[in-house]
CSV table of C-alpha atoms and ligand atoms in Angstrom, one decimal:
chain,number,residue,atom,x,y,z
A,37,MET,CA,-27.1,-4.0,7.0
A,38,ASP,CA,-24.3,-3.7,4.5
A,39,ASN,CA,-24.9,-2.5,1.0
A,40,ILE,CA,-24.6,-5.3,-1.5
A,41,ILE,CA,-22.3,-3.9,-4.2
A,42,SER,CA,-22.6,-5.5,-7.6
A,43,TRP,CA,-19.5,-6.6,-9.5
A,44,THR,CA,-18.7,-4.4,-12.5
A,45,ALA,CA,-16.3,-4.2,-15.4
A,46,GLU,CA,-14.8,-1.3,-13.6
A,47,ASP,CA,-13.9,-3.6,-10.7
A,48,GLU,CA,-11.9,-5.7,-13.2
A,49,ALA,CA,-10.0,-2.6,-14.3
A,50,ILE,CA,-9.3,-1.7,-10.7
A,51,ILE,CA,-8.1,-5.3,-10.1
A,52,ALA,CA,-5.8,-4.9,-13.1
A,53,THR,CA,-4.0,-1.9,-11.3
A,54,ASN,CA,-2.4,-4.5,-9.1
A,55,THR,CA,-0.7,-6.2,-12.1
A,56,ASP,CA,0.5,-2.7,-13.1
A,57,ALA,CA,1.9,-2.0,-9.7
A,58,THR,CA,3.6,-5.4,-9.4
A,59,GLU,CA,5.1,-5.1,-12.8
A,60,CYS,CA,6.5,-1.6,-12.1
A,61,LYS,CA,7.9,-2.8,-8.8
A,62,ARG,CA,9.6,-5.8,-10.4
A,63,CYS,CA,11.1,-3.6,-13.1
A,64,ALA,CA,12.6,-1.2,-10.6
A,65,VAL,CA,13.9,-4.1,-8.4
A,66,GLU,CA,15.6,-5.7,-11.5
A,67,LEU,CA,17.3,-2.4,-12.2
A,68,GLY,CA,18.6,-2.2,-8.6
A,69,TYR,CA,16.4,0.5,-7.2
A,70,TRP,CA,15.7,-1.5,-4.1
A,71,LYS,CA,16.0,-5.1,-2.9
A,72,ASP,CA,13.0,-7.4,-3.0
A,73,ASP,CA,13.7,-11.2,-3.2
A,74,TYR,CA,10.0,-12.0,-3.5
A,75,ILE,CA,8.4,-9.8,-6.1
A,76,SER,CA,9.5,-12.0,-9.0
A,77,TYR,CA,7.3,-14.8,-7.8
A,78,PHE,CA,4.2,-12.6,-8.4
A,79,VAL,CA,4.9,-11.4,-11.9
A,80,LYS,CA,7.0,-13.2,-14.4
A,81,HIS,CA,7.9,-11.0,-17.3
A,82,VAL,CA,8.1,-7.2,-17.3
A,83,ASP,CA,8.9,-4.6,-20.0
A,84,ARG,CA,11.3,-1.9,-19.0
A,85,LYS,CA,9.5,1.2,-17.6
A,86,ALA,CA,10.5,4.8,-18.1
A,87,PRO,CA,13.1,6.1,-15.7
A,88,GLU,CA,10.7,8.6,-14.1
A,89,ILE,CA,8.3,5.7,-13.4
A,90,ASN,CA,11.1,3.7,-11.7
A,91,ARG,CA,12.1,6.6,-9.6
A,92,GLY,CA,8.5,7.4,-8.7
A,93,TYR,CA,8.1,3.8,-7.5
A,94,TYR,CA,11.3,4.0,-5.6
A,95,ALA,CA,10.1,7.0,-3.7
A,96,ARG,CA,6.8,5.3,-3.0
A,97,VAL,CA,8.3,2.1,-1.6
A,98,ARG,CA,11.0,3.9,0.3
A,99,ALA,CA,8.6,6.3,1.9
A,100,MET,CA,6.2,3.6,2.9
A,101,GLU,CA,9.1,1.6,4.4
A,102,MET,CA,10.4,4.6,6.2
A,103,PHE,CA,7.1,5.1,8.1
A,104,ILE,CA,6.6,1.4,8.6
A,105,HIS,CA,9.9,1.3,10.4
A,106,GLN,CA,9.0,4.4,12.5
A,107,PHE,CA,5.9,2.6,13.6
A,108,LEU,CA,7.7,-0.6,14.5
A,109,GLU,CA,10.4,1.4,16.4
A,110,ARG,CA,7.6,2.9,18.6
A,111,CYS,CA,5.9,-0.4,19.5
A,112,ASP,CA,8.3,-3.3,18.6
A,113,THR,CA,6.8,-6.4,17.2
A,114,LYS,CA,3.8,-6.8,19.6
A,115,CYS,CA,1.6,-5.1,17.0
A,116,GLN,CA,-0.5,-5.8,14.0
A,117,ILE,CA,-0.4,-4.6,10.4
A,118,ILE,CA,-3.5,-4.4,8.2
A,119,ASN,CA,-2.7,-4.0,4.5
A,120,LEU,CA,-5.8,-2.7,2.7
A,121,GLY,CA,-5.9,-3.5,-1.0
A,122,CYS,CA,-2.7,-5.4,-0.5
A,123,GLY,CA,-2.5,-6.7,-4.1
A,124,PHE,CA,0.7,-8.7,-4.5
A,125,ASP,CA,2.7,-6.6,-2.0
A,126,THR,CA,5.6,-8.5,-0.5
A,127,LEU,CA,6.0,-6.5,2.7
A,128,TYR,CA,5.2,-9.4,4.9
A,129,TRP,CA,8.2,-11.4,3.6
A,130,ARG,CA,10.5,-8.4,3.5
A,131,LEU,CA,9.8,-7.7,7.1
A,132,ARG,CA,10.4,-11.3,8.0
A,133,ASP,CA,13.9,-11.1,6.5
A,134,THR,CA,14.7,-8.0,8.6
A,135,THR,CA,13.5,-9.9,11.8
A,136,GLN,CA,10.7,-7.4,12.2
A,137,ALA,CA,8.0,-10.1,12.0
A,138,VAL,CA,4.9,-8.6,13.6
A,139,GLY,CA,2.4,-10.3,15.9
A,140,ASN,CA,-0.3,-10.4,13.2
A,141,PHE,CA,-0.3,-9.4,9.6
A,142,ILE,CA,-3.7,-9.2,7.9
A,143,GLU,CA,-4.0,-8.6,4.1
A,144,LEU,CA,-7.3,-7.7,2.4
A,145,ASP,CA,-8.2,-7.4,-1.2
A,146,PHE,CA,-10.9,-8.5,-3.6
A,147,PRO,CA,-11.3,-12.3,-3.4
A,148,SER,CA,-10.0,-12.8,-6.9
A,149,VAL,CA,-6.8,-11.1,-6.0
A,150,THR,CA,-6.3,-12.9,-2.7
A,151,ALA,CA,-7.1,-16.2,-4.3
A,152,LYS,CA,-4.4,-15.6,-6.9
A,153,LYS,CA,-1.9,-14.4,-4.3
A,154,GLY,CA,-2.7,-17.5,-2.1
A,155,HIS,CA,-2.2,-19.8,-5.0
A,156,ILE,CA,1.3,-18.2,-5.8
A,157,ILE,CA,2.2,-18.5,-2.1
A,158,LYS,CA,1.3,-22.1,-2.0
A,159,ARG,CA,3.3,-22.9,-5.2
A,160,ASN,CA,6.5,-21.3,-4.0
A,161,LYS,CA,8.5,-22.8,-1.1
A,162,GLN,CA,10.4,-19.5,-0.5
A,163,LEU,CA,7.1,-17.7,0.1
A,164,LEU,CA,5.3,-20.6,1.9
A,165,GLU,CA,8.0,-21.4,4.4
A,166,LYS,CA,7.9,-17.9,5.8
A,167,ILE,CA,4.2,-18.1,6.7
A,168,CYS,CA,3.8,-21.7,7.8
A,169,ASN,CA,2.9,-22.4,11.4
A,170,GLU,CA,4.9,-24.8,13.6
A,171,ASP,CA,3.5,-27.8,11.8
A,172,GLY,CA,4.6,-26.4,8.5
A,173,GLU,CA,1.1,-25.8,7.4
A,174,VAL,CA,-1.3,-23.1,6.2
A,175,VAL,CA,-5.0,-23.4,6.5
A,176,ILE,CA,-7.3,-22.5,3.6
A,177,ARG,CA,-10.8,-21.7,4.8
A,178,GLU,CA,-13.6,-20.3,2.6
A,179,GLY,CA,-11.0,-19.2,0.1
A,180,ASP,CA,-8.9,-17.4,2.7
A,181,LEU,CA,-5.4,-18.3,3.7
A,182,HIS,CA,-4.5,-18.5,7.4
A,183,SER,CA,-1.4,-19.1,9.4
A,184,ASP,CA,-0.1,-18.1,12.8
A,185,GLY,CA,0.4,-14.4,12.3
A,186,TYR,CA,-0.5,-14.1,8.6
A,187,HIS,CA,-4.0,-13.9,7.1
A,188,LEU,CA,-4.9,-13.3,3.5
A,189,LEU,CA,-8.5,-12.4,3.3
A,190,GLY,CA,-10.8,-11.8,0.3
A,191,CYS,CA,-13.4,-9.0,0.7
A,192,ASP,CA,-14.8,-5.8,-0.8
A,193,LEU,CA,-13.5,-2.8,1.2
A,194,ARG,CA,-16.6,-0.9,0.2
A,195,CYS,CA,-18.7,-3.2,2.5
A,196,LEU,CA,-17.8,-2.3,6.1
A,197,GLY,CA,-19.7,-5.3,7.5
A,198,GLU,CA,-17.6,-7.7,5.4
A,199,VAL,CA,-14.4,-5.9,6.4
A,200,ARG,CA,-15.3,-6.2,10.0
A,201,ARG,CA,-16.1,-9.9,9.7
A,202,LYS,CA,-12.9,-10.6,7.8
A,203,LEU,CA,-10.8,-8.7,10.3
A,204,ALA,CA,-12.4,-10.8,13.1
A,205,VAL,CA,-11.6,-14.0,11.2
A,206,GLY,CA,-8.0,-12.8,10.9
A,207,GLY,CA,-7.8,-12.5,14.7
A,208,VAL,CA,-7.6,-8.7,14.8
A,209,SER,CA,-7.0,-7.3,18.2
A,210,ASP,CA,-8.8,-4.1,19.2
A,211,THR,CA,-6.1,-3.2,21.7
A,212,ALA,CA,-2.8,-4.0,19.9
A,213,PRO,CA,-0.9,-1.1,18.3
A,214,THR,CA,-2.1,-1.2,14.7
A,215,LEU,CA,-0.6,0.0,11.5
A,216,VAL,CA,-3.0,0.4,8.6
A,217,LEU,CA,-1.5,0.6,5.1
A,218,ALA,CA,-3.5,1.9,2.1
A,219,GLU,CA,-1.1,2.1,-0.8
A,220,CYS,CA,-3.0,3.3,-3.9
A,221,VAL,CA,-6.3,1.8,-2.8
A,222,LEU,CA,-8.6,4.3,-1.1
A,223,VAL,CA,-8.9,6.3,-4.2
A,224,TYR,CA,-10.8,3.5,-5.8
A,225,LEU,CA,-13.5,3.7,-3.2
A,226,ARG,CA,-16.4,6.2,-3.2
A,227,PRO,CA,-15.8,8.9,-0.6
A,228,ASP,CA,-18.6,7.7,1.6
A,229,ALA,CA,-17.3,4.1,1.6
A,230,ALA,CA,-13.7,5.2,2.3
A,231,ALA,CA,-14.9,7.5,5.1
A,232,ALA,CA,-16.9,4.7,6.7
A,233,LEU,CA,-13.9,2.4,6.6
A,234,LEU,CA,-11.4,4.9,8.0
A,235,ARG,CA,-13.8,6.1,10.6
A,236,HIS,CA,-14.3,2.6,11.8
A,237,LEU,CA,-10.6,1.9,11.9
A,238,ALA,CA,-9.8,5.1,13.8
A,239,ALA,CA,-12.6,4.4,16.3
A,240,THR,CA,-11.5,0.8,16.8
A,241,PHE,CA,-7.8,1.2,17.3
A,242,GLN,CA,-6.8,3.6,20.0
A,243,ARG,CA,-3.1,3.3,19.2
A,244,CYS,CA,-2.8,3.3,15.5
A,245,ALA,CA,-1.1,4.8,12.5
A,246,LEU,CA,-2.5,4.9,9.0
A,247,ILE,CA,-0.2,5.4,6.0
A,248,VAL,CA,-1.9,6.4,2.7
A,249,TYR,CA,-0.2,6.8,-0.6
A,250,GLU,CA,-2.3,8.0,-3.5
A,251,GLN,CA,-2.9,10.7,-6.1
A,252,CYS,CA,-3.2,14.4,-5.2
A,253,ASN,CA,-3.6,17.8,-7.0
A,254,LEU,CA,-5.8,16.2,-9.6
A,255,GLY,CA,-7.5,19.5,-10.4
A,256,ASP,CA,-4.8,20.8,-12.7
A,257,LYS,CA,-4.0,20.0,-16.4
A,258,PHE,CA,-1.6,17.1,-15.6
A,259,GLY,CA,-4.2,15.7,-13.2
A,260,GLU,CA,-6.8,15.9,-16.0
A,261,VAL,CA,-4.6,13.9,-18.3
A,262,MET,CA,-4.0,11.3,-15.6
A,263,LEU,CA,-7.7,10.9,-15.1
A,264,ARG,CA,-8.4,10.8,-18.8
A,265,ASN,CA,-5.9,8.0,-19.2
A,266,LEU,CA,-7.3,6.0,-16.4
A,267,ASN,CA,-10.9,6.5,-17.7
A,268,ALA,CA,-9.8,5.3,-21.1
A,269,ARG,CA,-8.7,2.0,-19.4
A,270,GLY,CA,-12.2,1.8,-17.8
A,271,CYS,CA,-10.7,2.6,-14.4
A,272,ALA,CA,-12.4,5.6,-12.9
A,273,LEU,CA,-11.1,7.0,-9.6
A,274,ALA,CA,-14.3,7.0,-7.5
A,275,GLY,CA,-12.5,9.1,-4.8
A,276,GLU,CA,-11.1,11.5,-7.3
A,277,ARG,CA,-12.7,14.6,-5.7
A,278,LEU,CA,-10.8,13.9,-2.5
A,279,CYS,CA,-7.5,14.0,-4.3
A,280,ARG,CA,-6.8,17.7,-3.7
A,281,GLU,CA,-3.7,19.2,-2.2
A,282,PRO,CA,-1.9,17.2,0.5
A,283,SER,CA,-3.0,19.4,3.4
A,284,ALA,CA,-6.7,18.7,2.5
A,285,GLN,CA,-5.9,14.9,2.8
A,286,ALA,CA,-4.5,15.5,6.2
A,287,GLU,CA,-7.5,17.5,7.3
A,288,ARG,CA,-9.8,14.8,6.0
A,289,MET,CA,-8.1,12.3,8.3
A,290,LEU,CA,-8.7,14.6,11.3
A,291,THR,CA,-12.4,14.7,10.6
A,292,LEU,CA,-12.5,10.9,10.5
A,293,GLY,CA,-11.2,10.4,14.0
A,294,PHE,CA,-7.4,10.5,13.9
A,295,ASP,CA,-5.7,12.8,16.4
A,296,LYS,CA,-2.9,13.9,14.2
A,297,ALA,CA,-2.3,13.9,10.4
A,298,ARG,CA,0.4,15.1,8.1
A,299,ALA,CA,0.7,14.9,4.3
A,300,TRP,CA,3.3,15.7,1.8
A,301,ASP,CA,3.5,15.5,-2.0
A,302,MET,CA,6.1,13.1,-3.2
A,303,GLU,CA,8.5,15.8,-4.4
A,304,THR,CA,8.8,16.9,-0.7
A,305,VAL,CA,9.2,13.3,0.3
A,306,TRP,CA,11.9,12.7,-2.4
A,307,ARG,CA,13.8,15.8,-1.2
A,308,ALA,CA,13.7,14.6,2.4
A,309,LEU,CA,15.4,11.3,1.5
A,310,PRO,CA,19.0,11.1,2.6
A,311,GLU,CA,21.3,12.6,-0.1
A,312,ASP,CA,23.4,9.5,-0.6
A,313,ASP,CA,20.2,7.5,-1.2
A,314,ARG,CA,19.0,9.9,-3.9
A,315,ALA,CA,22.5,10.1,-5.4
A,316,ARG,CA,22.6,6.3,-5.7
A,317,VAL,CA,19.2,6.1,-7.3
A,318,GLU,CA,19.9,9.0,-9.7
A,319,SER,CA,23.0,7.1,-10.9
A,320,LEU,CA,21.0,4.1,-11.9
A,321,GLU,CA,19.4,5.5,-15.1
A,322,MET,CA,19.7,8.7,-17.1
A,323,LEU,CA,16.6,11.0,-16.7
A,324,ASP,CA,16.6,13.5,-19.5
A,325,GLU,CA,13.7,15.5,-18.4
A,326,ARG,CA,13.5,16.0,-14.6
A,327,GLU,CA,10.3,17.9,-15.3
A,328,LEU,CA,8.5,14.6,-16.0
A,329,LEU,CA,9.5,13.3,-12.5
A,330,LEU,CA,8.5,16.6,-10.9
A,331,GLN,CA,5.1,16.4,-12.5
A,332,LEU,CA,4.6,12.8,-11.3
A,333,ASN,CA,5.9,13.6,-7.8
A,334,THR,CA,3.6,16.5,-7.4
A,335,HIS,CA,0.6,14.4,-8.2
A,336,TYR,CA,1.1,11.7,-5.6
A,337,ALA,CA,1.0,12.3,-1.8
A,338,LEU,CA,1.8,10.4,1.3
A,339,THR,CA,-0.4,10.9,4.3
A,340,VAL,CA,0.3,9.7,7.8
A,341,ALA,CA,-2.5,9.9,10.4
A,342,THR,CA,-2.2,8.6,13.9
A,343,ARG,CA,-4.1,8.0,17.1
A,344,GLY,CA,-2.3,7.8,20.5
A,345,ASP,CA,0.6,9.7,21.9
A,346,VAL,CA,3.2,7.0,21.1
A,347,PHE,CA,2.8,7.7,17.3
A,348,ALA,CA,2.3,11.5,17.5
A,349,ASP,CA,5.9,12.3,16.5
A,350,MET,CA,6.0,10.1,13.4
A,351,ASP,CA,7.2,12.6,10.8
A,352,LEU,CA,9.1,12.9,7.5
A,353,ASN,CA,12.3,13.9,9.3
A,354,ALA,CA,11.9,12.0,12.5
E,625,LIG,C1,-3.0,-0.1,-7.4
E,625,LIG,S1,-3.2,-1.7,-6.6
E,625,LIG,C2,-2.2,-1.5,-5.2
E,625,LIG,C3,-1.7,-2.8,-4.7
E,625,LIG,C4,-0.8,-2.7,-3.5
E,625,LIG,N1,-1.3,-1.9,-2.4
E,625,LIG,C5,0.5,-2.0,-4.0
E,625,LIG,O1,0.7,-0.8,-3.7
E,625,LIG,O2,1.3,-2.7,-4.6
E,625,LIG,C6,-4.8,-1.4,-5.9
E,625,LIG,C7,-5.4,-2.6,-5.1
E,625,LIG,O3,-6.5,-2.3,-4.4
E,625,LIG,C8,-7.5,-3.3,-4.6
E,625,LIG,N2,-8.8,-2.7,-4.4
E,625,LIG,C9,-9.4,-1.6,-5.0
E,625,LIG,N3,-10.7,-1.5,-4.6
E,625,LIG,C10,-10.9,-2.5,-3.7
E,625,LIG,C11,-12.1,-2.9,-3.0
E,625,LIG,N4,-13.2,-2.2,-3.1
E,625,LIG,N5,-12.0,-4.0,-2.2
E,625,LIG,C12,-10.8,-4.7,-2.1
E,625,LIG,N6,-9.7,-4.4,-2.8
E,625,LIG,C13,-9.8,-3.3,-3.6
E,625,LIG,C14,-7.3,-3.8,-6.0
E,625,LIG,O4,-7.8,-5.1,-6.2
E,625,LIG,C15,-5.8,-3.8,-6.1
E,625,LIG,O5,-5.2,-5.0,-5.7
């Protein structure tokens, strides 16, 4: 039996982090950090963010994409992607434009977030036409949006039974190569709930890769300030105690059933990006204090955990 988890004001604060992420992404896109033709449908107006925030988001989006493409190179499009805590992420549409549409793309978030995302999709032809089935239709069932190869499903990731039910409704395959994305989401789950979810995913998908982006090194002074700021907004990080050094993140994945796991702080990821890429981004805005970016970069990490030989060589410099 699943635990019934009651809805709290804290959940509202967690849901609001999606608005933040979407606004920051739109701001960076408008400034030319990367191309995303779809983000502007999901958030209308944004104030300009500080240069270190824009660069931080660039590294986050670029790093996620880099590993998504490594995954796709290793299994072509006969695979599935599960986007945990998808928020208003536009990856599905960006992949469609690069012809890397995958067999099945399943997005999960709280029902209030998926309902809003579904509503925005239905209202905007440019979004809708990319997910329609052959008859030009999408199906809305029990608040979820379904199409051939795209499913947007409302559920609470803390309830494993609900996640399993929703994945089944989304036509998940236990045998297809599977990419699981968790961009700034697991940290909002209590460690036991996150562990149950990841253990289940690792046990179900024998050929899979998991990409996690979230805070790390929260034990120092800068980490304390980050936590205090989040707490002041009513948004505690339930998984805070797991946000230690990146190597601890990787070790945690191994204990949950993945064969291989690597993790890097975002400063390491940033330095591993091609030089011309960094030079282009650095020319977009003046950054007076590189120290600020360094602090941010050393408090976020990217973890890649895999099961199956085909993904074992996914790496920062692969
Ligand atoms: C910081 S946002 C990130 C959104 C998206 N992954 C991105 O990076 O743009 C965190 C997302 O996780 C979702 N989330 C957090 N806890 C959740 C839970 N227990 N169940 C479902 N979604 C959850 C929030 O609703 C929110 O959309």
